[in-house]
mmCIF file of C-alpha atoms in Angstrom:
data_model
loop_
_atom_site.group_PDB
_atom_site.id
_atom_site.type_symbol
_atom_site.label_atom_id
_atom_site.label_comp_id
_atom_site.label_asym_id
_atom_site.label_seq_id
_atom_site.Cartn_x
_atom_site.Cartn_y
_atom_site.Cartn_z
ATOM 1 C CA MET A 1 -116.156 171.257 -113.304
ATOM 2 C CA GLU A 2 -117.013 174.735 -114.640
ATOM 3 C CA VAL A 3 -113.464 175.170 -115.955
ATOM 4 C CA HIS A 4 -113.656 171.872 -117.854
ATOM 5 C CA TRP A 5 -117.048 172.889 -119.332
ATOM 6 C CA LYS A 6 -115.607 176.210 -120.592
ATOM 7 C CA ILE A 7 -112.609 174.428 -122.114
ATOM 8 C CA GLU A 8 -114.861 171.878 -123.842
ATOM 9 C CA LEU A 9 -117.145 174.669 -125.120
ATOM 10 C CA ASN A 10 -114.190 176.588 -126.556
ATOM 11 C CA VAL A 11 -112.902 173.446 -128.245
ATOM 12 C CA LEU A 12 -116.341 172.790 -129.740
ATOM 13 C CA LEU A 13 -116.593 176.361 -131.011
ATOM 14 C CA LEU A 14 -113.122 176.102 -132.534
ATOM 15 C CA VAL A 15 -113.966 172.816 -134.241
ATOM 16 C CA PHE A 16 -117.289 174.246 -135.465
ATOM 17 C CA GLY A 17 -115.529 177.320 -136.865
ATOM 18 C CA LEU A 18 -112.955 175.169 -138.621
ATOM 19 C CA TRP A 19 -115.746 172.990 -140.010
ATOM 20 C CA ILE A 20 -117.605 176.017 -141.381
ATOM 21 C CA GLY A 21 -114.415 177.303 -143.014
ATOM 22 C CA ALA A 22 -113.605 173.892 -144.457
ATOM 23 C CA THR A 23 -117.165 173.520 -145.754
ATOM 24 C CA ALA A 24 -116.957 176.856 -147.598
ATOM 25 C CA GLN A 25 -113.647 175.795 -149.119
ATOM 26 C CA ILE A 26 -115.016 172.395 -150.131
ATOM 27 C CA ASP A 27 -118.031 174.064 -151.721
ATOM 28 C CA ARG A 28 -115.792 176.239 -153.873
ATOM 29 C CA GLU A 29 -113.620 173.287 -154.850
ATOM 30 C CA GLN A 30 -116.667 171.234 -155.803
ATOM 31 C CA LEU A 31 -118.019 174.073 -157.916
ATOM 32 C CA ASP A 32 -114.654 174.498 -159.650
ATOM 33 C CA SER A 33 -114.565 170.758 -160.323
ATOM 34 C CA LEU A 34 -118.034 170.854 -161.914
ATOM 35 C CA ALA A 35 -116.948 173.767 -164.100
ATOM 36 C CA HIS A 36 -113.766 171.958 -165.180
ATOM 37 C CA ASP A 37 -115.837 168.885 -166.099
ATOM 38 C CA LEU A 38 -118.378 171.029 -168.015
ATOM 39 C CA LYS A 39 -121.272 169.741 -165.883
ATOM 40 C CA TRP A 40 -123.314 172.891 -166.352
ATOM 41 C CA GLY A 41 -126.672 171.639 -165.073
ATOM 42 C CA ALA A 42 -125.116 170.387 -161.852
ATOM 43 C CA LEU A 43 -123.104 173.614 -161.539
ATOM 44 C CA ASP A 44 -126.281 175.671 -161.956
ATOM 45 C CA SER A 45 -127.978 173.794 -159.095
ATOM 46 C CA ALA A 46 -124.897 173.839 -156.875
ATOM 47 C CA GLY A 47 -124.227 177.487 -157.698
ATOM 48 C CA GLY A 48 -127.798 178.370 -156.731
ATOM 49 C CA LEU A 49 -127.329 176.609 -153.390
ATOM 50 C CA TYR A 50 -124.057 178.441 -152.799
ATOM 51 C CA PHE A 51 -125.762 181.701 -153.755
ATOM 52 C CA SER A 52 -128.561 181.206 -151.192
ATOM 53 C CA THR A 53 -126.157 179.990 -148.489
ATOM 54 C CA TYR A 54 -123.712 182.880 -148.926
ATOM 55 C CA PRO A 55 -125.852 185.762 -150.269
ATOM 56 C CA ASP A 56 -123.164 188.367 -149.565
ATOM 57 C CA SER A 57 -120.439 186.480 -151.419
ATOM 58 C CA SER A 58 -119.405 187.465 -154.919
ATOM 59 C CA TRP A 59 -118.908 183.828 -155.856
ATOM 60 C CA GLY A 60 -122.625 183.084 -155.991
ATOM 61 C CA TYR A 61 -122.956 185.516 -158.886
ATOM 62 C CA TYR A 62 -119.892 184.096 -160.582
ATOM 63 C CA TYR A 63 -120.881 180.425 -160.490
ATOM 64 C CA LYS A 64 -124.476 181.122 -161.531
ATOM 65 C CA ALA A 65 -123.214 183.183 -164.481
ATOM 66 C CA LYS A 66 -120.688 180.494 -165.425
ATOM 67 C CA ALA A 67 -123.338 177.749 -165.321
ATOM 68 C CA LEU A 68 -125.839 179.767 -167.363
ATOM 69 C CA HIS A 69 -123.098 180.546 -169.884
ATOM 70 C CA GLY A 70 -122.381 176.822 -170.201
ATOM 71 C CA LEU A 71 -126.089 176.140 -170.671
ATOM 72 C CA LEU A 72 -126.105 178.711 -173.521
ATOM 73 C CA LEU A 73 -128.384 181.065 -171.554
ATOM 74 C CA HIS A 74 -126.153 183.989 -172.408
ATOM 75 C CA ASP A 75 -128.453 186.884 -171.541
ATOM 76 C CA SER A 76 -129.189 185.360 -168.127
ATOM 77 C CA ALA A 77 -125.454 184.937 -167.563
ATOM 78 C CA LEU A 78 -124.869 188.604 -168.378
ATOM 79 C CA HIS A 79 -127.691 189.528 -165.979
ATOM 80 C CA TYR A 80 -125.842 187.855 -163.086
ATOM 81 C CA LEU A 81 -122.564 189.474 -164.078
ATOM 82 C CA ASP A 82 -124.282 192.886 -164.238
ATOM 83 C CA ALA A 83 -125.952 192.293 -160.878
ATOM 84 C CA PHE A 84 -122.525 191.546 -159.478
ATOM 85 C CA ALA A 85 -121.048 194.855 -160.689
ATOM 86 C CA GLY A 86 -119.809 196.951 -157.790
ATOM 87 C CA LYS A 87 -119.996 194.115 -155.261
ATOM 88 C CA GLN A 88 -116.833 192.254 -156.190
ATOM 89 C CA GLU A 89 -113.604 192.100 -154.273
ATOM 90 C CA PRO A 90 -110.977 193.969 -156.341
ATOM 91 C CA GLU A 91 -108.768 190.878 -156.424
ATOM 92 C CA TYR A 92 -111.398 188.932 -158.352
ATOM 93 C CA PHE A 93 -112.752 191.660 -160.628
ATOM 94 C CA LEU A 94 -110.623 190.330 -163.498
ATOM 95 C CA LEU A 95 -112.112 186.835 -163.200
ATOM 96 C CA PHE A 96 -115.628 188.201 -163.576
ATOM 97 C CA GLU A 97 -114.728 190.443 -166.512
ATOM 98 C CA VAL A 98 -113.065 187.520 -168.298
ATOM 99 C CA GLU A 99 -116.289 185.526 -167.878
ATOM 100 C CA ARG A 100 -118.191 188.482 -169.327
ATOM 101 C CA GLY A 101 -115.889 188.502 -172.354
ATOM 102 C CA GLY A 102 -116.397 184.755 -172.712
ATOM 103 C CA VAL A 103 -120.175 185.206 -172.809
ATOM 104 C CA TRP A 104 -119.841 187.803 -175.570
ATOM 105 C CA ASN A 105 -117.607 185.312 -177.413
ATOM 106 C CA SER A 106 -120.390 182.754 -177.211
ATOM 107 C CA LYS A 107 -122.935 185.307 -178.459
ATOM 108 C CA ASN A 108 -120.661 185.738 -181.485
ATOM 109 C CA ARG A 109 -120.089 189.386 -180.586
ATOM 110 C CA LEU A 110 -116.375 189.020 -181.105
ATOM 111 C CA ASP A 111 -115.815 192.779 -181.285
ATOM 112 C CA VAL A 112 -117.419 193.364 -177.877
ATOM 113 C CA ALA A 113 -115.494 190.451 -176.327
ATOM 114 C CA ASP A 114 -112.211 191.671 -177.804
ATOM 115 C CA SER A 115 -112.860 195.109 -176.291
ATOM 116 C CA VAL A 116 -113.502 193.564 -172.853
ATOM 117 C CA PHE A 117 -110.276 191.547 -173.007
ATOM 118 C CA ARG A 118 -108.196 194.520 -174.180
ATOM 119 C CA SER A 119 -109.589 196.612 -171.353
ATOM 120 C CA CYS A 120 -108.654 193.925 -168.817
ATOM 121 C CA GLU A 121 -105.069 193.696 -170.056
ATOM 122 C CA ALA A 122 -104.680 197.491 -170.145
ATOM 123 C CA ARG A 123 -105.932 197.719 -166.558
ATOM 124 C CA TYR A 124 -103.772 194.975 -165.039
ATOM 125 C CA LEU A 125 -100.702 194.321 -167.203
ATOM 126 C CA PRO A 126 -98.693 197.428 -166.183
ATOM 127 C CA ASN A 127 -98.831 196.648 -162.446
ATOM 128 C CA GLY A 128 -99.134 192.862 -162.541
ATOM 129 C CA PHE A 129 -102.144 190.565 -162.336
ATOM 130 C CA PRO A 130 -103.628 190.030 -158.856
ATOM 131 C CA ASN A 131 -104.855 186.531 -159.664
ATOM 132 C CA PHE A 132 -102.899 184.065 -161.820
ATOM 133 C CA THR A 133 -105.942 181.900 -162.598
ATOM 134 C CA ALA A 134 -107.807 184.904 -163.959
ATOM 135 C CA ALA A 135 -104.737 186.030 -165.928
ATOM 136 C CA TYR A 136 -104.481 182.632 -167.627
ATOM 137 C CA GLN A 137 -108.217 182.623 -168.375
ATOM 138 C CA LEU A 138 -107.952 186.124 -169.882
ATOM 139 C CA TYR A 139 -105.401 185.017 -172.466
ATOM 140 C CA ASP A 140 -107.143 181.677 -173.039
ATOM 141 C CA ARG A 141 -110.535 183.291 -173.786
ATOM 142 C CA TRP A 142 -108.919 186.086 -175.766
ATOM 143 C CA ALA A 143 -107.008 183.562 -177.884
ATOM 144 C CA GLU A 144 -110.284 181.769 -178.572
ATOM 145 C CA ASN A 145 -111.774 185.100 -179.618
ATOM 146 C CA ARG A 146 -108.981 185.796 -182.104
ATOM 147 C CA TRP A 147 -109.165 182.242 -183.461
ATOM 148 C CA PHE A 148 -112.892 182.596 -184.159
ATOM 149 C CA ALA A 149 -112.145 185.965 -185.764
ATOM 150 C CA GLY A 150 -109.871 184.194 -188.255
ATOM 151 C CA LYS A 151 -106.618 185.526 -186.777
ATOM 152 C CA PRO A 152 -104.608 182.411 -185.821
ATOM 153 C CA PHE A 153 -101.280 184.251 -185.437
ATOM 154 C CA GLU A 154 -102.810 186.575 -182.820
ATOM 155 C CA SER A 155 -104.394 183.554 -181.150
ATOM 156 C CA GLU A 156 -101.025 181.788 -180.913
ATOM 157 C CA GLU A 157 -99.377 184.884 -179.429
ATOM 158 C CA LEU A 158 -102.077 185.187 -176.752
ATOM 159 C CA LEU A 159 -101.858 181.501 -175.822
ATOM 160 C CA ARG A 160 -98.125 181.944 -175.268
ATOM 161 C CA LYS A 161 -98.770 185.027 -173.115
ATOM 162 C CA GLY A 162 -100.879 182.845 -170.816
ATOM 163 C CA LEU A 163 -98.210 180.171 -170.306
ATOM 164 C CA PRO A 164 -96.361 181.888 -167.392
ATOM 165 C CA PHE A 165 -99.581 181.915 -165.346
ATOM 166 C CA ILE A 166 -99.988 178.101 -165.348
ATOM 167 C CA ALA A 167 -98.634 176.237 -162.329
ATOM 168 C CA PRO A 168 -96.058 173.563 -163.310
ATOM 169 C CA ASP A 169 -98.201 170.795 -161.789
ATOM 170 C CA ASP A 170 -101.569 171.954 -163.162
ATOM 171 C CA ASN A 171 -101.920 169.265 -165.811
ATOM 172 C CA ARG A 172 -105.500 170.264 -166.618
ATOM 173 C CA LEU A 173 -104.418 173.678 -167.862
ATOM 174 C CA ILE A 174 -101.188 172.346 -169.378
ATOM 175 C CA ALA A 175 -103.288 169.933 -171.433
ATOM 176 C CA ARG A 176 -105.732 172.632 -172.476
ATOM 177 C CA VAL A 177 -103.131 175.137 -173.643
ATOM 178 C CA ASN A 178 -101.167 172.467 -175.542
ATOM 179 C CA ASN A 179 -104.361 171.285 -177.208
ATOM 180 C CA ASN A 180 -105.205 174.847 -178.252
ATOM 181 C CA LEU A 181 -101.676 175.500 -179.534
ATOM 182 C CA GLY A 182 -101.982 172.268 -181.495
ATOM 183 C CA ILE A 183 -105.225 173.451 -183.092
ATOM 184 C CA VAL A 184 -103.707 176.810 -184.071
ATOM 185 C CA ASN A 185 -100.600 175.197 -185.573
ATOM 186 C CA TRP A 186 -102.734 172.645 -187.422
ATOM 187 C CA GLN A 187 -104.809 175.487 -188.865
ATOM 188 C CA LEU A 188 -101.593 177.190 -189.989
ATOM 189 C CA GLY A 189 -100.430 174.005 -191.733
ATOM 190 C CA ARG A 190 -97.568 173.376 -189.282
ATOM 191 C CA PHE A 191 -98.349 169.696 -188.929
ATOM 192 C CA VAL A 192 -95.184 168.570 -187.113
ATOM 193 C CA GLU A 193 -95.575 171.328 -184.488
ATOM 194 C CA ALA A 194 -99.282 170.557 -184.136
ATOM 195 C CA LEU A 195 -98.532 166.882 -183.598
ATOM 196 C CA ASN A 196 -96.006 167.693 -180.856
ATOM 197 C CA TYR A 197 -98.520 169.894 -179.048
ATOM 198 C CA PHE A 198 -101.281 167.272 -179.289
ATOM 199 C CA GLN A 199 -98.890 164.626 -177.921
ATOM 200 C CA ASP A 200 -98.004 166.906 -174.993
ATOM 201 C CA ALA A 201 -101.731 167.463 -174.424
ATOM 202 C CA GLU A 202 -102.341 163.707 -174.376
ATOM 203 C CA ARG A 203 -99.647 163.161 -171.738
ATOM 204 C CA ALA A 204 -101.041 165.955 -169.562
ATOM 205 C CA TYR A 205 -104.630 164.695 -169.943
ATOM 206 C CA ARG A 206 -103.518 161.229 -168.805
ATOM 207 C CA LYS A 207 -101.794 162.704 -165.743
ATOM 208 C CA ALA A 208 -104.781 164.889 -164.878
ATOM 209 C CA TYR A 209 -107.690 162.524 -165.562
ATOM 210 C CA GLY A 210 -106.365 158.985 -166.075
ATOM 211 C CA ASP A 211 -105.913 156.851 -169.177
ATOM 212 C CA GLU A 212 -109.612 156.139 -169.786
ATOM 213 C CA ASP A 213 -110.888 159.725 -169.831
ATOM 214 C CA SER A 214 -112.602 161.025 -172.967
ATOM 215 C CA ARG A 215 -110.201 163.985 -173.079
ATOM 216 C CA VAL A 216 -107.399 161.515 -173.797
ATOM 217 C CA ALA A 217 -109.529 160.278 -176.703
ATOM 218 C CA LYS A 218 -109.870 163.869 -177.911
ATOM 219 C CA ALA A 219 -106.071 164.229 -178.001
ATOM 220 C CA LEU A 220 -105.776 160.923 -179.884
ATOM 221 C CA ASN A 221 -108.420 162.081 -182.364
ATOM 222 C CA ASN A 222 -106.527 165.320 -182.934
ATOM 223 C CA GLN A 223 -103.293 163.436 -183.612
ATOM 224 C CA GLY A 224 -105.187 161.190 -186.014
ATOM 225 C CA VAL A 225 -106.427 164.225 -187.959
ATOM 226 C CA VAL A 226 -102.855 165.529 -188.305
ATOM 227 C CA TYR A 227 -101.614 162.151 -189.521
ATOM 228 C CA LEU A 228 -104.503 162.106 -191.983
ATOM 229 C CA ASP A 229 -103.411 165.486 -193.338
ATOM 230 C CA MET A 230 -99.854 164.146 -193.563
ATOM 231 C CA ALA A 231 -101.176 161.243 -195.672
ATOM 232 C CA ASP A 232 -100.105 158.718 -193.011
ATOM 233 C CA ASN A 233 -103.317 156.678 -192.940
ATOM 234 C CA LYS A 234 -101.900 153.800 -190.897
ATOM 235 C CA ARG A 235 -100.928 156.004 -187.955
ATOM 236 C CA ALA A 236 -104.137 157.989 -188.305
ATOM 237 C CA GLN A 237 -106.205 154.799 -188.094
ATOM 238 C CA ARG A 238 -104.287 153.567 -185.041
ATOM 239 C CA HIS A 239 -105.065 156.824 -183.224
ATOM 240 C CA PHE A 240 -108.763 156.846 -184.166
ATOM 241 C CA ASP A 241 -109.087 153.182 -183.123
ATOM 242 C CA ALA A 242 -107.379 153.941 -179.793
ATOM 243 C CA ALA A 243 -109.756 156.882 -179.262
ATOM 244 C CA LEU A 244 -112.802 154.679 -179.915
ATOM 245 C CA GLU A 245 -111.517 152.060 -177.475
ATOM 246 C CA ILE A 246 -111.540 154.699 -174.729
ATOM 247 C CA LEU A 247 -114.865 156.175 -175.850
ATOM 248 C CA LYS A 248 -116.624 152.819 -175.436
ATOM 249 C CA HIS A 249 -116.595 153.663 -171.735
ATOM 250 C CA ALA A 250 -117.702 157.299 -172.249
ATOM 251 C CA GLU A 251 -121.115 157.015 -173.879
ATOM 252 C CA THR A 252 -121.977 160.667 -173.280
ATOM 253 C CA ASP A 253 -119.039 161.942 -175.360
ATOM 254 C CA VAL A 254 -120.871 161.925 -178.669
ATOM 255 C CA ASN A 255 -118.679 164.542 -180.373
ATOM 256 C CA ASN A 256 -115.353 162.728 -180.096
ATOM 257 C CA THR A 257 -116.967 159.393 -180.988
ATOM 258 C CA TYR A 258 -118.554 160.993 -184.050
ATOM 259 C CA PHE A 259 -115.254 162.459 -185.231
ATOM 260 C CA ALA A 260 -113.448 159.120 -184.816
ATOM 261 C CA TYR A 261 -116.032 157.237 -186.881
ATOM 262 C CA SER A 262 -116.231 160.003 -189.488
ATOM 263 C CA ASN A 263 -112.453 160.121 -189.995
ATOM 264 C CA LEU A 264 -112.153 156.332 -190.062
ATOM 265 C CA SER A 265 -114.778 156.299 -192.825
ATOM 266 C CA ILE A 266 -112.603 158.721 -194.840
ATOM 267 C CA ILE A 267 -109.585 156.413 -194.480
ATOM 268 C CA ALA A 268 -111.679 153.399 -195.547
ATOM 269 C CA LEU A 269 -112.949 155.378 -198.535
ATOM 270 C CA GLU A 270 -109.429 156.377 -199.619
ATOM 271 C CA GLU A 271 -108.324 152.739 -199.380
ATOM 272 C CA GLU A 272 -111.423 151.567 -201.306
ATOM 273 C CA ARG A 273 -112.719 149.476 -198.432
ATOM 274 C CA TRP A 274 -116.246 150.262 -199.548
ATOM 275 C CA ASN A 275 -118.298 148.234 -197.065
ATOM 276 C CA GLN A 276 -116.298 149.520 -194.093
ATOM 277 C CA ALA A 277 -116.616 153.087 -195.354
ATOM 278 C CA LEU A 278 -120.397 152.696 -195.533
ATOM 279 C CA ASP A 279 -120.600 151.093 -192.098
ATOM 280 C CA LEU A 280 -118.371 153.672 -190.389
ATOM 281 C CA SER A 281 -120.080 156.663 -192.010
ATOM 282 C CA GLN A 282 -123.476 155.277 -190.968
ATOM 283 C CA GLN A 283 -122.283 154.915 -187.372
ATOM 284 C CA ALA A 284 -121.191 158.571 -187.507
ATOM 285 C CA LEU A 285 -124.617 159.588 -188.819
ATOM 286 C CA ASP A 286 -126.419 157.563 -186.142
ATOM 287 C CA LEU A 287 -124.507 159.455 -183.453
ATOM 288 C CA LEU A 288 -125.754 162.840 -184.651
ATOM 289 C CA SER A 289 -129.239 162.124 -183.324
ATOM 290 C CA ARG A 290 -127.686 161.939 -179.838
ATOM 291 C CA GLY A 291 -125.350 164.913 -180.268
ATOM 292 C CA GLN A 292 -125.667 168.650 -180.007
ATOM 293 C CA GLY A 293 -124.815 171.603 -182.200
ATOM 294 C CA ASN A 294 -125.204 172.019 -185.930
ATOM 295 C CA ALA A 295 -126.068 168.432 -186.848
ATOM 296 C CA ILE A 296 -127.027 169.304 -190.432
ATOM 297 C CA ALA A 297 -123.607 170.759 -191.248
ATOM 298 C CA ARG A 298 -121.813 167.855 -189.586
ATOM 299 C CA MET A 299 -124.000 165.349 -191.420
ATOM 300 C CA MET A 300 -122.527 166.361 -194.767
ATOM 301 C CA GLU A 301 -119.156 164.642 -194.357
ATOM 302 C CA PRO A 302 -120.504 161.106 -193.732
ATOM 303 C CA LEU A 303 -123.093 161.604 -196.482
ATOM 304 C CA GLU A 304 -120.339 162.647 -198.879
ATOM 305 C CA VAL A 305 -118.409 159.499 -197.941
ATOM 306 C CA GLN A 306 -121.485 157.384 -198.690
ATOM 307 C CA ALA A 307 -122.052 159.133 -202.014
ATOM 308 C CA ALA A 308 -118.411 158.526 -202.982
ATOM 309 C CA VAL A 309 -118.747 154.867 -202.018
ATOM 310 C CA TRP A 310 -121.735 154.389 -204.291
ATOM 311 C CA ARG A 311 -119.896 156.136 -207.120
ATOM 312 C CA GLY A 312 -116.935 153.802 -206.518
ATOM 313 C CA LEU A 313 -119.170 150.753 -206.556
#
């Protein structure tokens, strides 16, 4: 009887230990999922819970900083990253420094961010990166930095440097890097190349998130913009209409819905469909009250469409 009790106790302890380990892993996966989906408020709450549950873990600092960065509380994010200094496992130091550079990007201190990224590459590139996810994020954030600095050629080069660190089946990152390469090529006036990248991004978004996800609509919008610049209004309209069809089921994605309506109003204006141009531009304006960011600057395009309509009438 005593032998059986000891065996049962050992089994219970083993199961409990496995459950604790699995729970920690699930927690990290859930936090990563919230970050991927840009759910910053939920990540802040979940990160705080993780922080209190595992006070000696570096990850509590990381997820709190990431959430605060997403919520535009940049100084608070830097506070957590500074508090973390000296406590990190060497393997993950790069991940934290990349987040720090990203915060400086968001504060529009592009020079400081660029310095952080250069320091990271100089430290790790000669001997190899210890963490592929962090290596990809380094080049992704650095490319964003150079793009905002008005240096698209440098941005393109950095995006390509990050490609070897993406797993072949990681469609989320494949979609992101193709979307960013599409933006850079579009900015450089390479419309055919941009279109190819945006199409690759669309395919990867569909594989990663399904056909009805708003990120698929974003890729369709981007293709529509390229077709618009190529003076192919029919294909542009088809892509904007397809984006709106998806966005009917994604009411929170105001930005992509706004851009679809705004661009459709431009097509209607060019084709002298005056009433449609007015209606579509007004729908774009109505969305701004629900959106975020610089609404005044974004308001100008629909207002210009309306002004042109009245001049045409």
